[in-house]
Amino acid sequence: MAYRWTNRLSRADVTPEALFMNRRQVMAAAVAGVGLAGIGARATADEALEPNAWEDITQYNNFYEFGTGKGDPVAYADALTTDPWTVTIDGMVDTPGDYSFRDIMAEMTIEERIYRLRCVEAWSMVVPWNGFELADLLAMAGVKPDARYVRFETLYRPEEMRGQKYRTIEWPYVEGLRLDEALHPLTIMATGIYGKTIPNQNGAPMRLVVPWKYGFKSIKSIVRITLTDQEPLNTWQQILPNEYGFYANVNPTVDHPRWSQATERKIGGGLFSKRVPTLMFNGYEEDVASLYEGMDLRKFY
Amino acid sequence: MSVVDQINRFARRVPSWALYILYLLPVPYLLYLAQTGGLGREPIKALEHELGEIALQLLIISLTITPLRRYLGLNLLKFRRAFGLLAFIYVTLHLLVWLVLDVGIPSQIWADIVKRPYITIGMGAFVLLLPLAVTSNNYAVRRLGAGWRKLHRLAYVVVILGGVHYIMLTKTWALEPMVYMAVILGLLLLRLPKARSKQAA
């Protein structure tokens, strides 16, 4: 059942390695004061769709399980054991139980999805994920007709996740989706980036990616998936309900109480990177707007 | 000779301009780090936060001069102006990074100042610092007389606003801004008349 969604970003949007290397030389030259001559040449109309460098994606992360600093995950996530890994799928499913990550992978079709990632903190990246559709995993367990929501839980293992030694948030981290959101072909479980195994700091071995929602919805290092008929209380909503809701759809017209969501900064542009306008549903309006027809997106933020 | 005497003797020999040089060195260093990836993959926010934190530290240091003298006999009074002015310089740089590199869109800058409480508070602190910076010269001290001391009590308000500004911008209750706030409140409590009279008795 894979390939239900056709990627509008293609391989051609990935920076070719030669250009990628060239860009580093340009940056190095600029730093050395030699000049910025080469930069204008590669500015094109779809530059906004160009995936970020591996270093951007793997060194600038929010993963409070390893600390609240953006560099903490890359510094400390090595301590995490991801093999063996078991995911409990329970609640309103036909075959509840513990599924080993290896068994899951044997059943799934891995494909590449180049998605925008928009953090609620108003920064963004483009990530070439590898993974499978969540719908396929849910089909493996068999969703019962009464199920309406999916609840996800991150691993709680403070001896390997040093951020969990402090109660910065309630552990384990919890997220949730409405069932139709979970079954949407855009919604994937990512297991790789740039064709490589997903690094621990990005949510190994398996993390959710819901590209039209703020990044915090895309929960990492998942150990439990529960089908339910109750709307799950996700961690950020639980901590600051006036700032973070259940839906958390990217929406430039609904500001965070403390900052504007109208613009975002793409990571990797250096010291003089300009903000760019944020797109409705992070650019996936065509694909997902119908899910929210008739809903007041100001109320259900 | 006691340690305090030794420090006082040393302090008398150190010119206050040395402090300006020492405390302005981080500026080119941070810019260098920001350009070379030393501040991480998003150098704008990192630079903004570093400058803001140094500014808050300098404001706090300027508040320690009086209690250090009163309670420990350390005389660092000649450096207080330098710390105050350095704090103003760092607050200004912090604001400039926010204005030019971070937001950069005039309409959004104004909207943020009006609509976002933590930015309103930060802006307020900057505006209150302006008269202090302008009157931080010998001429103004002479000219304003007793009024100068009164005016410069605004520093207490500024440092509290700075601490609140820091607390409000974190997503969760983080430890660091709380520690700063505790130090600020502690230093201000030492200035209450009651604390002072206790010391006298």
Coordinates of C-alpha atoms in Angstrom, one line a residue:
Chain A
M1 CA 0.0 0.0 0.0
A2 CA 3.0 2.4 -0.2
Y3 CA 3.3 5.2 -2.7
R4 CA -0.1 6.7 -2.1
W5 CA 1.3 10.2 -2.1
T6 CA 3.4 11.6 -4.9
N7 CA 6.2 13.8 -3.9
R8 CA 6.3 17.2 -5.5
L9 CA 9.9 17.7 -4.4
S10 CA 12.1 15.4 -6.4
R11 CA 15.6 14.1 -6.4
A12 CA 16.4 17.1 -8.5
D13 CA 15.7 19.3 -5.5
V14 CA 18.3 17.6 -3.4
T15 CA 21.6 19.6 -3.6
P16 CA 24.0 17.6 -5.8
E17 CA 27.0 16.6 -3.8
A18 CA 29.3 18.7 -6.0
L19 CA 27.3 21.8 -5.4
F20 CA 27.0 21.0 -1.8
M21 CA 30.8 20.8 -1.6
N22 CA 31.1 23.9 -3.7
R23 CA 28.8 25.7 -1.3
R24 CA 31.2 24.9 1.6
Q25 CA 34.1 26.3 -0.3
V26 CA 32.0 29.5 -1.0
M27 CA 31.3 29.7 2.7
A28 CA 34.9 29.1 3.7
A29 CA 36.0 31.7 1.2
A30 CA 33.4 34.2 2.6
V31 CA 34.7 33.6 6.1
A32 CA 38.3 34.1 5.0
G33 CA 37.2 37.4 3.5
V34 CA 38.0 36.4 0.0
G35 CA 34.5 37.4 -1.2
L36 CA 30.9 36.4 -1.7
A37 CA 31.1 36.2 -5.5
G38 CA 29.9 32.7 -6.0
I39 CA 26.7 33.0 -4.0
G40 CA 24.5 34.8 -6.5
A41 CA 25.1 32.3 -9.2
R42 CA 23.3 29.4 -7.4
A43 CA 20.3 31.4 -6.2
T44 CA 17.3 30.0 -8.0
A45 CA 13.6 30.3 -7.8
D46 CA 13.1 27.0 -5.9
E47 CA 15.9 27.5 -3.5
A48 CA 13.3 27.4 -0.7
L49 CA 12.7 23.7 -1.6
E50 CA 16.3 22.7 -1.4
P51 CA 16.9 20.1 1.4
N52 CA 19.1 21.1 4.2
A53 CA 22.6 19.8 4.7
W54 CA 23.0 16.7 6.8
E55 CA 24.7 18.8 9.4
D56 CA 21.7 21.1 9.7
I57 CA 19.3 18.3 10.1
T58 CA 21.4 16.3 12.6
Q59 CA 23.0 19.0 14.7
Y60 CA 20.2 21.4 15.3
N61 CA 17.5 19.5 17.2
N62 CA 14.8 19.8 19.8
F63 CA 14.8 16.6 21.7
Y64 CA 14.4 17.5 25.4
E65 CA 15.0 13.8 26.4
F66 CA 18.7 14.7 25.8
G67 CA 18.6 18.4 27.0
T68 CA 16.9 21.6 26.1
G69 CA 19.8 23.1 24.0
K70 CA 19.7 22.7 20.3
G71 CA 23.1 21.0 20.4
D72 CA 22.4 18.7 23.3
P73 CA 20.8 15.9 21.2
V74 CA 23.8 15.5 18.9
A75 CA 26.1 15.7 21.9
Y76 CA 24.3 13.1 24.1
A77 CA 22.1 10.9 22.0
D78 CA 24.8 8.4 21.3
A79 CA 24.1 6.9 24.7
L80 CA 20.7 5.6 23.5
T81 CA 20.4 1.9 22.6
T82 CA 18.0 1.4 19.6
D83 CA 18.6 -2.2 19.0
P84 CA 16.7 -4.2 20.2
W85 CA 13.6 -2.0 20.0
T86 CA 10.0 -2.9 20.7
V87 CA 6.9 -1.0 19.9
T88 CA 3.8 -1.8 21.8
I89 CA 0.7 -1.3 19.7
D90 CA -2.4 -1.5 21.9
G91 CA -5.9 -0.2 22.5
M92 CA -8.5 -0.5 19.9
V93 CA -6.7 -2.8 17.5
D94 CA -7.3 -6.4 16.3
T95 CA -3.9 -7.7 17.3
P96 CA -2.5 -5.8 20.2
G97 CA 1.0 -6.7 21.3
D98 CA 4.7 -6.0 21.3
Y99 CA 6.2 -5.6 17.8
S100 CA 9.9 -5.7 17.3
F101 CA 11.3 -3.0 15.1
R102 CA 13.0 -5.5 12.9
D103 CA 9.7 -7.4 12.3
I104 CA 8.0 -4.1 11.5
M105 CA 10.8 -3.2 9.0
A106 CA 10.5 -6.5 7.3
E107 CA 6.8 -5.8 6.5
M108 CA 7.1 -2.2 5.4
T109 CA 8.0 -0.5 2.1
I110 CA 10.6 2.2 2.6
E111 CA 10.3 5.2 0.4
E112 CA 11.8 8.7 0.3
R113 CA 9.8 11.8 1.3
I114 CA 11.3 15.2 1.0
Y115 CA 9.2 17.3 3.4
R116 CA 9.3 20.8 4.9
L117 CA 9.7 20.8 8.6
R118 CA 8.4 23.9 10.4
C119 CA 9.1 24.2 14.1
V120 CA 6.7 26.1 16.4
E121 CA 9.7 28.3 17.3
A122 CA 9.6 29.8 13.8
W123 CA 12.5 28.0 12.2
S124 CA 12.4 25.5 9.4
M125 CA 14.3 22.9 7.3
V126 CA 13.7 20.7 4.4
V127 CA 14.4 17.0 5.2
P128 CA 14.8 14.1 2.8
W129 CA 13.2 11.4 5.0
N130 CA 13.1 7.7 4.4
G131 CA 10.3 5.8 5.9
F132 CA 6.9 4.2 5.5
E133 CA 3.3 5.4 5.8
L134 CA 1.9 5.2 9.3
A135 CA -1.3 3.8 7.7
D136 CA 0.6 0.7 6.7
L137 CA 1.8 0.1 10.3
L138 CA -1.7 0.6 11.7
A139 CA -3.1 -1.8 9.1
M140 CA -0.6 -4.4 10.4
A141 CA -2.3 -4.3 13.9
G142 CA -5.8 -3.8 12.4
V143 CA -7.6 -0.6 13.6
K144 CA -11.0 -1.3 15.2
P145 CA -14.0 0.6 13.8
D146 CA -14.6 2.6 17.0
A147 CA -11.0 4.0 17.2
R148 CA -10.9 7.7 16.5
Y149 CA -7.4 8.8 17.7
V150 CA -3.9 7.6 17.9
R151 CA -1.7 8.2 20.9
F152 CA 2.1 7.9 20.7
E153 CA 4.7 7.7 23.5
T154 CA 8.4 8.3 23.4
L155 CA 10.8 6.0 25.3
Y156 CA 11.4 6.8 29.0
R157 CA 14.9 5.6 29.9
P158 CA 16.7 8.3 32.0
E159 CA 19.9 6.2 32.3
E160 CA 20.4 6.7 28.5
M161 CA 18.4 9.9 28.0
R162 CA 20.1 12.3 30.3
G163 CA 17.5 15.1 29.9
Q164 CA 14.9 12.8 31.5
K165 CA 16.8 13.1 34.9
Y166 CA 15.2 16.5 35.2
R167 CA 11.4 17.2 35.2
T168 CA 11.6 19.9 32.4
I169 CA 8.4 18.3 31.0
E170 CA 6.3 15.3 32.2
W171 CA 8.0 12.1 30.9
P172 CA 7.3 10.2 28.8
Y173 CA 6.6 12.6 25.9
V174 CA 3.1 12.0 24.5
E175 CA 1.7 13.1 21.2
G176 CA -1.6 12.3 19.3
L177 CA -3.3 12.5 16.0
R178 CA -6.9 12.2 14.9
L179 CA -7.3 8.9 13.1
D180 CA -7.9 10.5 9.7
E181 CA -4.7 12.5 10.2
A182 CA -2.8 9.4 11.1
L183 CA -4.1 7.6 8.0
H184 CA -3.3 10.4 5.7
P185 CA -0.8 9.4 3.1
L186 CA 1.5 12.3 4.0
T187 CA 1.9 11.0 7.5
I188 CA 4.9 8.7 7.8
M189 CA 7.1 6.9 10.3
A190 CA 10.7 7.9 9.4
T191 CA 13.5 5.5 9.8
G192 CA 16.2 7.2 7.7
I193 CA 17.5 10.5 6.4
Y194 CA 19.4 11.0 3.1
G195 CA 19.2 7.2 2.7
K196 CA 21.1 6.6 5.9
T197 CA 19.7 5.1 9.2
I198 CA 18.1 7.9 11.1
P199 CA 20.5 9.2 13.8
N200 CA 19.5 8.9 17.4
Q201 CA 19.2 12.7 17.8
N202 CA 16.5 12.7 15.1
G203 CA 14.4 10.1 16.8
A204 CA 15.9 6.6 16.1
P205 CA 14.9 4.1 15.3
M206 CA 11.4 5.3 14.3
R207 CA 9.8 8.7 14.6
L208 CA 6.6 10.2 13.3
V209 CA 6.6 12.9 10.6
V210 CA 3.5 15.0 10.0
P211 CA 4.7 17.7 7.7
W212 CA 1.7 20.1 7.9
K213 CA 2.0 20.3 11.7
Y214 CA 4.5 22.0 13.9
G215 CA 7.5 19.9 14.6
F216 CA 6.6 19.0 18.1
K217 CA 3.8 16.8 16.8
S218 CA 6.3 14.6 15.1
I219 CA 7.2 12.5 18.1
K220 CA 10.5 10.7 18.3
S221 CA 11.8 7.3 19.4
I222 CA 8.4 5.8 19.7
V223 CA 7.8 2.8 21.9
R224 CA 4.0 2.8 22.2
I225 CA 1.1 3.4 19.8
T226 CA -2.4 3.3 21.3
L227 CA -5.6 3.4 19.3
T228 CA -8.3 5.1 21.3
D229 CA -11.7 6.9 21.2
Q230 CA -10.5 9.8 23.4
E231 CA -8.5 12.8 22.2
P232 CA -5.0 12.3 23.7
L233 CA -3.5 15.0 25.9
N234 CA -0.2 15.8 24.2
T235 CA 2.7 16.9 26.3
W236 CA 3.0 20.6 25.2
Q237 CA -0.8 21.1 25.5
Q238 CA -0.6 19.6 29.0
I239 CA 2.2 22.1 30.0
L240 CA 1.0 25.3 28.3
P241 CA -2.5 24.8 27.1
N242 CA -2.9 28.5 26.1
E243 CA 0.2 28.2 23.8
Y244 CA 0.0 24.7 22.3
G245 CA -3.1 22.8 21.3
F246 CA -3.9 19.3 20.1
Y247 CA -3.9 20.2 16.3
A248 CA -0.8 22.4 16.0
N249 CA -1.3 22.8 12.3
V250 CA 1.2 25.2 10.7
N251 CA -0.8 28.4 10.2
P252 CA 0.8 31.8 9.5
T253 CA -2.4 33.6 10.5
V254 CA -2.6 32.2 14.0
D255 CA 0.2 33.5 16.1
H256 CA 1.8 31.9 19.1
P257 CA 0.9 34.1 22.1
R258 CA 4.6 35.1 22.5
W259 CA 5.7 35.3 18.9
S260 CA 4.5 35.7 15.3
Q261 CA 4.0 32.6 13.1
A262 CA 3.8 34.6 9.9
T263 CA 7.4 34.1 9.0
E264 CA 10.2 31.5 9.5
R265 CA 13.9 31.3 9.2
K266 CA 15.4 28.4 7.3
I267 CA 18.3 26.8 9.2
G268 CA 21.7 26.8 7.5
G269 CA 21.6 30.3 6.0
G270 CA 24.2 31.7 8.4
L271 CA 24.3 35.0 10.0
F272 CA 22.5 36.9 7.3
S273 CA 19.7 34.5 6.6
K274 CA 16.4 36.3 6.1
R275 CA 13.0 35.3 7.3
V276 CA 10.6 33.9 4.7
P277 CA 6.8 33.8 4.8
T278 CA 5.3 30.7 6.4
L279 CA 2.9 28.7 4.2
M280 CA -0.6 27.6 5.3
F281 CA -0.4 24.0 6.4
N282 CA 3.4 24.4 5.8
G283 CA 2.7 24.2 2.0
Y284 CA 0.5 21.1 2.1
E285 CA -2.8 23.0 2.1
E286 CA -3.9 21.2 -1.1
D287 CA -3.4 17.8 0.5
V288 CA -4.8 18.4 4.0
A289 CA -7.1 21.4 4.1
S290 CA -10.1 19.1 3.6
L291 CA -9.4 17.4 6.9
Y292 CA -10.3 20.6 8.7
E293 CA -13.2 21.8 6.7
G294 CA -15.7 23.8 8.8
M295 CA -13.3 23.9 11.8
D296 CA -12.3 27.2 13.4
L297 CA -8.5 27.0 13.2
R298 CA -8.2 29.8 15.7
K299 CA -10.0 27.8 18.3
F300 CA -8.5 24.4 17.4
Y301 CA -4.9 25.6 17.2
Chain B
M1 CA 47.6 42.1 54.9
S2 CA 44.2 40.6 54.4
V3 CA 42.9 39.3 51.0
V4 CA 40.5 42.2 50.9
D5 CA 43.3 44.7 51.3
Q6 CA 45.3 42.9 48.6
I7 CA 42.4 43.1 46.2
N8 CA 41.8 46.7 47.0
R9 CA 45.4 47.5 46.3
F10 CA 45.4 45.6 43.1
A11 CA 42.1 47.3 42.0
R12 CA 43.7 50.7 42.6
R13 CA 46.4 49.9 40.1
V14 CA 44.1 48.6 37.4
P15 CA 42.8 51.4 35.1
S16 CA 39.1 51.1 34.3
W17 CA 39.8 51.3 30.6
A18 CA 41.4 47.9 30.9
L19 CA 37.9 46.6 31.8
Y20 CA 36.4 48.0 28.6
I21 CA 39.0 46.2 26.5
L22 CA 38.6 42.9 28.4
Y23 CA 34.8 43.0 28.3
L24 CA 34.6 44.0 24.6
L25 CA 36.8 41.2 23.5
P26 CA 33.9 38.7 23.4
V27 CA 32.2 40.8 20.6
P28 CA 34.6 40.1 17.8
Y29 CA 35.1 36.6 19.1
L30 CA 31.3 35.9 19.0
L31 CA 31.1 37.3 15.5
Y32 CA 33.9 35.1 14.4
L33 CA 32.2 32.1 16.0
A34 CA 28.9 33.0 14.3
Q35 CA 30.6 33.1 10.9
T36 CA 32.5 29.9 11.3
G37 CA 29.8 27.7 12.7
G38 CA 31.0 27.9 16.3
L39 CA 27.6 29.1 17.4
G40 CA 25.8 26.1 15.8
R41 CA 23.6 25.8 12.8
E42 CA 21.5 28.9 13.6
P43 CA 23.9 31.6 14.6
I44 CA 21.5 34.5 14.7
K45 CA 19.5 33.4 17.7
A46 CA 22.7 32.1 19.3
L47 CA 24.4 35.4 18.9
E48 CA 21.3 37.3 20.1
H49 CA 21.1 35.1 23.2
E50 CA 24.8 35.3 24.0
L51 CA 24.8 39.1 23.9
G52 CA 21.7 39.3 26.0
E53 CA 23.1 37.0 28.6
I54 CA 26.4 39.0 28.9
A55 CA 24.3 42.2 29.2
L56 CA 22.3 40.7 32.1
Q57 CA 25.5 39.5 33.8
L58 CA 27.1 43.0 33.5
L59 CA 24.0 44.6 35.0
I60 CA 24.2 42.2 37.8
I61 CA 27.9 42.8 38.4
S62 CA 27.2 46.5 38.5
L63 CA 24.7 45.8 41.3
T64 CA 27.3 43.9 43.4
I65 CA 29.7 46.8 43.8
T66 CA 27.8 48.5 46.6
P67 CA 27.1 45.4 48.7
L68 CA 30.7 44.2 48.2
R69 CA 31.9 47.4 49.7
R70 CA 29.3 47.5 52.5
Y71 CA 29.6 43.9 53.6
L72 CA 33.2 42.9 52.6
G73 CA 35.0 46.2 52.5
L74 CA 36.0 45.6 48.8
N75 CA 36.3 48.9 47.0
L76 CA 35.6 48.4 43.3
L77 CA 33.6 51.6 43.0
K78 CA 35.8 53.0 40.3
F79 CA 34.7 50.1 38.0
R80 CA 31.0 50.6 38.5
R81 CA 30.6 53.1 35.6
A82 CA 32.5 50.8 33.3
F83 CA 30.3 47.8 34.1
G84 CA 27.1 49.9 33.7
L85 CA 28.2 51.3 30.3
L86 CA 29.4 47.9 29.1
A87 CA 26.0 46.5 30.0
F88 CA 24.4 49.3 28.0
I89 CA 26.7 48.4 25.0
Y90 CA 25.7 44.7 25.2
V91 CA 22.0 45.5 25.5
T92 CA 22.4 47.7 22.4
L93 CA 24.2 45.0 20.4
H94 CA 21.6 42.5 21.6
L95 CA 18.8 44.8 20.3
L96 CA 20.6 45.4 17.0
V97 CA 21.0 41.7 16.3
W98 CA 17.3 41.3 17.0
L99 CA 16.3 44.3 14.8
V100 CA 18.6 43.7 11.9
L101 CA 19.6 40.1 11.7
D102 CA 16.7 38.3 13.5
V103 CA 13.5 40.1 12.5
G104 CA 14.6 42.5 9.8
I105 CA 11.0 43.3 8.7
P106 CA 10.0 46.8 10.0
S107 CA 6.3 46.1 10.3
Q108 CA 7.0 42.9 12.2
I109 CA 9.4 44.7 14.5
W110 CA 6.8 47.2 15.6
A111 CA 4.1 44.5 15.9
D112 CA 6.4 42.4 18.1
I113 CA 7.2 45.4 20.4
V114 CA 3.5 46.1 20.9
K115 CA 2.1 42.6 20.9
R116 CA 4.7 40.4 22.6
P117 CA 5.0 41.1 26.3
Y118 CA 8.6 39.8 26.6
I119 CA 9.7 42.1 23.8
T120 CA 7.8 45.0 25.2
I121 CA 9.6 44.4 28.6
G122 CA 13.0 44.1 26.9
M123 CA 12.4 47.3 24.9
G124 CA 11.3 49.0 28.1
A125 CA 14.5 48.0 29.8
F126 CA 16.5 49.4 26.9
V127 CA 14.6 52.7 26.9
L128 CA 15.2 53.1 30.7
L129 CA 18.9 52.5 30.2
L130 CA 19.2 55.4 27.8
P131 CA 19.1 58.2 30.3
L132 CA 21.5 56.3 32.5
A133 CA 24.0 55.9 29.7
V134 CA 23.7 59.5 28.7
T135 CA 24.3 60.7 32.3
S136 CA 27.2 58.4 33.0
N137 CA 29.9 61.1 32.7
N138 CA 31.4 63.4 35.3
Y139 CA 29.8 66.4 33.9
A140 CA 26.3 64.9 34.4
V141 CA 27.1 63.7 37.9
R142 CA 28.1 67.3 38.9
R143 CA 25.3 68.9 37.1
L144 CA 22.5 66.6 38.5
G145 CA 23.9 66.5 42.0
A146 CA 21.6 64.5 44.3
G147 CA 19.2 63.9 41.4
W148 CA 21.9 61.8 39.7
R149 CA 21.7 59.1 42.5
K150 CA 17.9 59.1 42.3
L151 CA 17.9 58.8 38.5
H152 CA 20.4 55.9 38.6
R153 CA 18.1 53.9 40.8
L154 CA 16.4 53.1 37.5
A155 CA 19.1 50.5 37.2
Y156 CA 17.1 48.4 39.7
V157 CA 14.1 48.5 37.5
V158 CA 16.1 47.7 34.4
V159 CA 17.8 44.6 35.9
I160 CA 14.4 43.3 37.1
L161 CA 12.9 43.8 33.6
G162 CA 16.0 42.1 32.1
G163 CA 15.5 39.1 34.4
V164 CA 11.8 38.9 33.6
H165 CA 12.5 39.2 29.9
Y166 CA 14.8 36.2 30.1
I167 CA 12.3 34.1 32.1
M168 CA 9.5 34.8 29.6
L169 CA 11.3 33.7 26.5
T170 CA 12.0 30.1 27.5
K171 CA 9.4 27.5 26.5
T172 CA 9.5 25.7 29.9
W173 CA 10.6 26.7 33.4
A174 CA 14.3 26.5 32.8
L175 CA 16.8 26.7 35.6
E176 CA 19.2 29.3 34.3
P177 CA 16.8 32.3 34.1
M178 CA 15.5 31.4 37.5
V179 CA 19.0 31.5 39.0
Y180 CA 19.6 34.9 37.4
M181 CA 16.3 36.2 38.8
A182 CA 17.2 34.8 42.3
V183 CA 20.6 36.6 42.2
I184 CA 18.9 39.8 41.1
L185 CA 16.3 39.7 43.8
G186 CA 18.9 38.8 46.4
L187 CA 21.1 41.8 45.4
L188 CA 18.1 44.1 45.6
L189 CA 17.0 42.8 48.9
L190 CA 20.4 43.7 50.4
R191 CA 19.6 47.3 49.5
L192 CA 16.3 47.4 51.6
P193 CA 16.6 49.8 54.5
K194 CA 15.9 47.0 56.9
A195 CA 18.9 44.9 55.7
R196 CA 21.0 48.0 55.9
S197 CA 20.1 48.9 59.5
K198 CA 20.7 45.4 60.6
Q199 CA 24.2 45.6 59.4
A200 CA 24.7 49.0 61.2
A201 CA 23.4 47.5 64.5

